[in-house]
mmCIF file of C-alpha atoms in Angstrom:
data_model
loop_
_atom_site.group_PDB
_atom_site.id
_atom_site.type_symbol
_atom_site.label_atom_id
_atom_site.label_comp_id
_atom_site.label_asym_id
_atom_site.label_seq_id
_atom_site.Cartn_x
_atom_site.Cartn_y
_atom_site.Cartn_z
ATOM 1 C CA UNK A 439 -186.835 37.948 106.414
ATOM 2 C CA UNK A 440 -189.325 39.026 103.736
ATOM 3 C CA UNK A 441 -186.573 40.093 101.331
ATOM 4 C CA UNK A 442 -184.684 36.831 101.844
ATOM 5 C CA UNK A 443 -187.860 34.837 101.224
ATOM 6 C CA UNK A 444 -188.503 36.900 98.085
ATOM 7 C CA UNK A 445 -185.044 36.026 96.728
ATOM 8 C CA UNK A 446 -185.438 32.338 97.583
ATOM 9 C CA UNK A 447 -188.987 31.965 96.308
ATOM 10 C CA UNK A 448 -188.054 33.612 93.001
ATOM 11 C CA UNK A 449 -185.251 31.084 92.488
ATOM 12 C CA UNK A 450 -187.464 28.158 93.518
ATOM 13 C CA UNK A 451 -190.197 29.299 91.108
ATOM 14 C CA UNK A 452 -187.910 30.178 88.173
ATOM 15 C CA UNK A 453 -186.201 26.789 88.262
ATOM 16 C CA UNK A 454 -189.055 24.614 89.594
ATOM 17 C CA UNK A 455 -186.843 23.482 92.459
ATOM 18 C CA UNK A 456 -189.499 22.169 94.839
ATOM 19 C CA UNK A 457 -192.537 19.979 94.227
ATOM 20 C CA UNK A 458 -195.350 18.653 96.372
ATOM 21 C CA UNK A 459 -194.181 16.032 98.854
ATOM 22 C CA UNK A 460 -190.448 16.744 98.585
ATOM 23 C CA UNK A 461 -188.265 15.987 101.587
ATOM 24 C CA UNK A 462 -185.333 18.373 101.320
ATOM 25 C CA UNK A 463 -182.036 17.895 103.129
ATOM 26 C CA UNK A 464 -180.129 21.118 103.764
ATOM 27 C CA UNK A 465 -176.394 20.518 103.920
ATOM 28 C CA UNK A 466 -175.430 22.546 107.014
ATOM 29 C CA UNK A 467 -171.698 23.152 107.289
ATOM 30 C CA UNK A 468 -172.098 25.714 110.048
ATOM 31 C CA UNK A 469 -171.197 28.618 107.758
ATOM 32 C CA UNK A 470 -173.381 31.661 107.143
ATOM 33 C CA UNK A 471 -174.636 30.426 103.752
ATOM 34 C CA UNK A 472 -175.959 27.044 104.859
ATOM 35 C CA UNK A 473 -177.484 28.438 108.053
ATOM 36 C CA UNK A 474 -179.236 31.235 106.153
ATOM 37 C CA UNK A 475 -180.532 28.653 103.661
ATOM 38 C CA UNK A 476 -181.816 26.445 106.481
ATOM 39 C CA UNK A 477 -183.753 29.318 108.070
ATOM 40 C CA UNK A 478 -185.126 30.586 104.748
ATOM 41 C CA UNK A 479 -186.257 27.172 103.473
ATOM 42 C CA UNK A 480 -187.865 26.338 106.817
ATOM 43 C CA UNK A 481 -189.839 29.575 106.717
ATOM 44 C CA UNK A 482 -190.769 29.013 103.063
ATOM 45 C CA UNK A 483 -192.048 25.511 103.846
ATOM 46 C CA UNK A 484 -194.699 27.011 106.118
ATOM 47 C CA UNK A 485 -196.610 28.743 103.337
ATOM 48 C CA UNK A 486 -195.273 27.569 99.953
ATOM 49 C CA UNK A 487 -198.071 26.163 97.739
ATOM 50 C CA UNK A 488 -196.197 22.903 97.216
ATOM 51 C CA UNK A 489 -195.954 21.294 100.641
ATOM 52 C CA UNK A 490 -192.451 20.049 101.506
ATOM 53 C CA UNK A 491 -190.336 19.053 104.520
ATOM 54 C CA UNK A 492 -186.892 20.277 105.573
ATOM 55 C CA UNK A 493 -184.188 18.206 107.273
ATOM 56 C CA UNK A 494 -180.789 19.572 108.348
ATOM 57 C CA UNK A 495 -177.690 17.391 107.875
ATOM 58 C CA UNK A 496 -174.185 18.217 109.097
ATOM 59 C CA UNK A 497 -171.089 16.263 108.167
ATOM 60 C CA UNK A 498 -168.688 16.471 111.095
ATOM 61 C CA UNK A 499 -165.278 16.750 109.445
ATOM 62 C CA UNK A 500 -163.249 15.271 112.288
ATOM 63 C CA UNK A 501 -162.145 18.551 113.886
ATOM 64 C CA UNK A 502 -162.741 18.453 117.661
ATOM 65 C CA UNK A 503 -162.911 22.254 117.914
ATOM 66 C CA UNK A 504 -166.086 22.455 115.783
ATOM 67 C CA UNK A 505 -169.033 22.648 118.194
ATOM 68 C CA UNK A 506 -172.404 22.156 116.498
ATOM 69 C CA UNK A 507 -174.536 22.294 119.653
ATOM 70 C CA UNK A 508 -175.687 25.876 118.824
ATOM 71 C CA UNK A 509 -176.840 24.587 115.427
ATOM 72 C CA UNK A 510 -178.787 21.867 117.232
ATOM 73 C CA UNK A 511 -180.424 24.572 119.344
ATOM 74 C CA UNK A 512 -181.343 26.527 116.193
ATOM 75 C CA UNK A 513 -182.918 23.429 114.623
ATOM 76 C CA UNK A 514 -184.869 22.809 117.824
ATOM 77 C CA UNK A 515 -186.257 26.363 117.646
ATOM 78 C CA UNK A 516 -187.149 25.915 113.986
ATOM 79 C CA UNK A 517 -188.731 22.517 114.582
ATOM 80 C CA UNK A 518 -186.368 20.882 112.084
ATOM 81 C CA UNK A 519 -184.886 17.407 112.381
ATOM 82 C CA UNK A 520 -181.090 17.662 112.735
ATOM 83 C CA UNK A 521 -178.811 14.808 111.688
ATOM 84 C CA UNK A 522 -175.076 14.875 112.460
ATOM 85 C CA UNK A 523 -172.846 12.456 110.568
ATOM 86 C CA UNK A 524 -169.368 11.874 112.058
ATOM 87 C CA UNK A 525 -166.564 11.571 109.494
ATOM 88 C CA UNK A 526 -162.763 11.771 109.417
ATOM 89 C CA UNK A 527 -162.590 13.621 106.095
ATOM 90 C CA UNK A 528 -160.416 16.438 107.465
ATOM 91 C CA UNK A 529 -157.711 14.255 109.058
ATOM 92 C CA UNK A 530 -157.706 11.877 106.078
ATOM 93 C CA UNK A 531 -156.990 14.685 103.627
ATOM 94 C CA UNK A 532 -154.501 16.724 105.652
ATOM 95 C CA UNK A 533 -152.908 14.339 108.164
ATOM 96 C CA UNK A 534 -152.872 11.019 106.302
ATOM 97 C CA UNK A 535 -152.801 11.887 102.595
ATOM 98 C CA UNK A 536 -151.128 15.319 102.938
ATOM 99 C CA UNK A 537 -152.949 16.522 99.823
ATOM 100 C CA UNK A 538 -151.275 19.468 98.066
ATOM 101 C CA UNK A 539 -154.582 20.439 96.408
ATOM 102 C CA UNK A 540 -157.101 19.274 98.995
ATOM 103 C CA UNK A 541 -160.274 21.109 97.945
ATOM 104 C CA UNK A 542 -161.335 18.865 95.041
ATOM 105 C CA UNK A 543 -160.937 15.627 97.010
ATOM 106 C CA UNK A 544 -162.593 17.126 100.073
ATOM 107 C CA UNK A 545 -165.580 18.285 98.015
ATOM 108 C CA UNK A 546 -165.910 14.840 96.408
ATOM 109 C CA UNK A 547 -165.815 13.038 99.757
ATOM 110 C CA UNK A 548 -168.286 15.481 101.337
ATOM 111 C CA UNK A 549 -170.688 15.150 98.407
ATOM 112 C CA UNK A 550 -170.689 11.371 98.632
ATOM 113 C CA UNK A 551 -171.239 11.369 102.395
ATOM 114 C CA UNK A 552 -173.987 14.018 102.206
ATOM 115 C CA UNK A 553 -175.892 12.226 99.447
ATOM 116 C CA UNK A 554 -175.687 8.944 101.353
ATOM 117 C CA UNK A 555 -176.935 10.598 104.555
ATOM 118 C CA UNK A 556 -179.763 12.344 102.701
ATOM 119 C CA UNK A 557 -180.961 9.096 101.141
ATOM 120 C CA UNK A 558 -180.784 7.357 104.511
ATOM 121 C CA UNK A 559 -182.983 10.130 105.935
ATOM 122 C CA UNK A 560 -185.585 9.564 103.224
ATOM 123 C CA UNK A 561 -184.805 12.776 101.351
ATOM 124 C CA UNK A 562 -185.166 13.065 97.580
ATOM 125 C CA UNK A 563 -183.502 16.470 97.313
ATOM 126 C CA UNK A 564 -180.435 18.176 98.768
ATOM 127 C CA UNK A 565 -180.335 21.976 99.066
ATOM 128 C CA UNK A 566 -176.902 23.591 98.861
ATOM 129 C CA UNK A 567 -176.005 27.097 100.020
ATOM 130 C CA UNK A 568 -174.419 28.467 96.845
ATOM 131 C CA UNK A 569 -175.349 32.149 96.521
ATOM 132 C CA UNK A 570 -175.186 34.728 93.727
ATOM 133 C CA UNK A 571 -171.480 35.462 94.154
ATOM 134 C CA UNK A 572 -170.630 31.745 94.207
ATOM 135 C CA UNK A 573 -172.334 31.396 90.820
ATOM 136 C CA UNK A 574 -170.302 34.178 89.208
ATOM 137 C CA UNK A 575 -167.047 33.049 90.810
ATOM 138 C CA UNK A 576 -167.541 29.448 89.678
ATOM 139 C CA UNK A 577 -168.197 30.617 86.128
ATOM 140 C CA UNK A 578 -165.012 32.707 86.161
ATOM 141 C CA UNK A 579 -162.976 29.887 87.698
ATOM 142 C CA UNK A 580 -164.068 27.576 84.910
ATOM 143 C CA UNK A 581 -163.273 30.169 82.258
ATOM 144 C CA UNK A 582 -159.875 31.246 83.602
ATOM 145 C CA UNK A 583 -158.481 27.943 84.884
ATOM 146 C CA UNK A 584 -160.178 25.341 82.667
ATOM 147 C CA UNK A 585 -160.858 27.262 79.452
ATOM 148 C CA UNK A 586 -164.547 26.284 79.604
ATOM 149 C CA UNK A 587 -167.785 28.276 79.723
ATOM 150 C CA UNK A 588 -169.417 26.298 82.491
ATOM 151 C CA UNK A 589 -170.990 26.411 85.951
ATOM 152 C CA UNK A 590 -172.975 24.168 88.249
ATOM 153 C CA UNK A 591 -176.707 24.177 87.481
ATOM 154 C CA UNK A 592 -179.534 25.541 89.643
ATOM 155 C CA UNK A 593 -181.107 22.061 89.613
ATOM 156 C CA UNK A 594 -179.141 18.879 88.997
ATOM 157 C CA UNK A 595 -180.496 15.333 89.013
ATOM 158 C CA UNK A 596 -177.868 12.741 89.942
ATOM 159 C CA UNK A 597 -179.055 9.490 88.444
ATOM 160 C CA UNK A 598 -176.389 7.388 90.127
ATOM 161 C CA UNK A 599 -177.391 8.639 93.579
ATOM 162 C CA UNK A 600 -181.066 9.102 92.596
ATOM 163 C CA UNK A 601 -181.122 12.512 94.252
ATOM 164 C CA UNK A 602 -181.699 16.073 93.025
ATOM 165 C CA UNK A 603 -179.507 19.011 94.031
ATOM 166 C CA UNK A 604 -181.101 22.456 94.295
ATOM 167 C CA UNK A 605 -179.552 25.863 94.999
ATOM 168 C CA UNK A 606 -182.270 28.195 96.337
ATOM 169 C CA UNK A 607 -179.855 31.029 97.267
ATOM 170 C CA UNK A 608 -178.622 31.650 93.725
ATOM 171 C CA UNK A 609 -180.283 35.100 93.535
ATOM 172 C CA UNK A 610 -179.016 36.182 96.976
ATOM 173 C CA UNK A 611 -175.858 38.360 96.998
ATOM 174 C CA UNK A 612 -173.202 37.384 99.539
ATOM 175 C CA UNK A 613 -173.394 40.737 101.335
ATOM 176 C CA UNK A 614 -177.102 40.111 101.981
ATOM 177 C CA UNK A 615 -176.434 36.606 103.320
ATOM 178 C CA UNK A 616 -173.822 38.094 105.650
ATOM 179 C CA UNK A 617 -176.174 40.798 106.938
ATOM 180 C CA UNK A 618 -179.016 38.264 107.277
ATOM 181 C CA UNK A 619 -176.833 35.972 109.386
ATOM 182 C CA UNK A 620 -175.788 38.869 111.612
ATOM 183 C CA UNK A 621 -179.299 40.294 111.940
ATOM 184 C CA UNK A 622 -180.781 36.933 112.926
ATOM 185 C CA UNK A 623 -177.793 35.994 115.113
ATOM 186 C CA UNK A 624 -177.212 32.695 113.342
ATOM 187 C CA UNK A 625 -174.814 30.369 115.228
ATOM 188 C CA UNK A 626 -171.902 30.320 112.782
ATOM 189 C CA UNK A 627 -169.375 27.568 113.489
ATOM 190 C CA UNK A 628 -165.748 28.474 112.761
ATOM 191 C CA UNK A 629 -164.141 26.248 110.137
ATOM 192 C CA UNK A 630 -160.540 25.342 111.103
ATOM 193 C CA UNK A 631 -159.741 23.922 107.640
ATOM 194 C CA UNK A 632 -156.084 24.755 106.786
ATOM 195 C CA UNK A 633 -157.078 25.602 103.188
ATOM 196 C CA UNK A 634 -159.855 28.017 104.187
ATOM 197 C CA UNK A 635 -159.347 31.394 102.467
ATOM 198 C CA UNK A 636 -156.283 30.200 100.548
ATOM 199 C CA UNK A 637 -157.819 29.016 97.293
ATOM 200 C CA UNK A 638 -158.192 29.949 93.633
ATOM 201 C CA UNK A 639 -161.786 30.913 94.442
ATOM 202 C CA UNK A 640 -160.491 33.544 96.844
ATOM 203 C CA UNK A 641 -158.229 34.862 94.084
ATOM 204 C CA UNK A 642 -161.222 35.201 91.741
ATOM 205 C CA UNK A 643 -163.223 36.886 94.517
ATOM 206 C CA UNK A 644 -160.483 39.495 94.944
ATOM 207 C CA UNK A 645 -160.165 39.960 91.173
ATOM 208 C CA UNK A 646 -163.892 40.638 90.768
ATOM 209 C CA UNK A 647 -163.817 43.016 93.720
ATOM 210 C CA UNK A 648 -161.024 45.025 92.117
ATOM 211 C CA UNK A 649 -162.646 45.011 88.650
ATOM 212 C CA UNK A 650 -165.921 46.309 90.071
ATOM 213 C CA UNK A 651 -164.144 49.429 91.292
ATOM 214 C CA UNK A 652 -164.011 50.606 87.672
ATOM 215 C CA UNK A 653 -166.876 48.455 86.293
ATOM 216 C CA UNK A 654 -169.773 48.649 88.778
ATOM 217 C CA UNK A 655 -172.403 45.955 88.271
ATOM 218 C CA UNK A 656 -169.955 43.516 86.668
ATOM 219 C CA UNK A 657 -171.231 40.516 88.645
ATOM 220 C CA UNK A 658 -174.844 41.248 87.672
ATOM 221 C CA UNK A 659 -173.923 41.454 83.981
ATOM 222 C CA UNK A 660 -172.001 38.173 84.103
ATOM 223 C CA UNK A 661 -174.925 36.460 85.856
ATOM 224 C CA UNK A 662 -177.390 37.884 83.338
ATOM 225 C CA UNK A 663 -175.211 36.711 80.445
ATOM 226 C CA UNK A 664 -175.275 33.185 81.871
ATOM 227 C CA UNK A 665 -179.082 33.216 81.863
ATOM 228 C CA UNK A 666 -179.429 34.810 78.429
ATOM 229 C CA UNK A 667 -176.814 32.639 76.683
ATOM 230 C CA UNK A 668 -178.101 30.418 78.260
ATOM 231 C CA UNK A 669 -175.825 27.888 79.858
ATOM 232 C CA UNK A 670 -177.352 24.436 80.120
ATOM 233 C CA UNK A 671 -180.000 24.528 82.835
ATOM 234 C CA UNK A 672 -179.715 28.275 83.441
ATOM 235 C CA UNK A 673 -182.639 29.652 81.401
ATOM 236 C CA UNK A 674 -185.193 30.740 84.030
ATOM 237 C CA UNK A 675 -188.871 30.000 83.521
ATOM 238 C CA UNK A 676 -190.315 33.458 84.109
ATOM 239 C CA UNK A 677 -193.691 32.398 82.723
ATOM 240 C CA UNK A 678 -194.572 30.499 85.892
ATOM 241 C CA UNK A 679 -197.116 32.448 87.889
ATOM 242 C CA UNK A 680 -196.744 32.091 91.659
ATOM 243 C CA UNK A 681 -199.545 30.055 93.196
ATOM 244 C CA UNK A 682 -201.515 31.276 96.170
ATOM 245 C CA UNK A 683 -199.573 30.561 99.364
ATOM 246 C CA UNK A 684 -200.826 27.931 101.774
ATOM 247 C CA UNK A 685 -202.168 29.156 105.076
ATOM 248 C CA UNK A 686 -199.567 28.936 107.833
ATOM 249 C CA UNK A 687 -200.234 26.278 110.427
#
């Protein structure tokens, strides 16, 4: 847990992600990333100098086989409010619209529903579970498929929704998230999405894996280049000195 909290706190400090009085909604899909983020942020909230609250929000995609009751039990143990929002996003995309490229529309619909649910819950920030590998893969996707040097930002204010997105896992490698989820027996919910694992992102993941066989540390160099360039919003503030933690209550 200490290493995970070290990763997360460094990201929060470098990018000033959390301020006093924030109410942060964690988008919990049931996957390892969002569950690890939920646990880490909840633990961080107990001693971080800037006092903040954590709320868990799950968008139910309309698949009957997805059982989120173990996630409810986890939230009960953590003492975190858990909000489940029923939707029909899955059936709309695959059964009604028969989308050939479903991921973009699905992401757009999920974002809108999550932001609306977060605002309704009184949250001013939404924490997303994008980790270190997601950052590098998104950068490469943009470069290879769009011809742009671009990536999502660690912190993004959405003026239309009046909500701020934060990504506290951006320093955490995927292998560590996976081992963290296994070690803490997080209740991962299987995603029955027909497009799962069959995407351009998976192609980039495999490409990077193969390249690293002859170029070890490639992901770290790409990530470092993004910070040094820097891309808009990616220059970390390493001058911030961590404040003394609050006493746990």
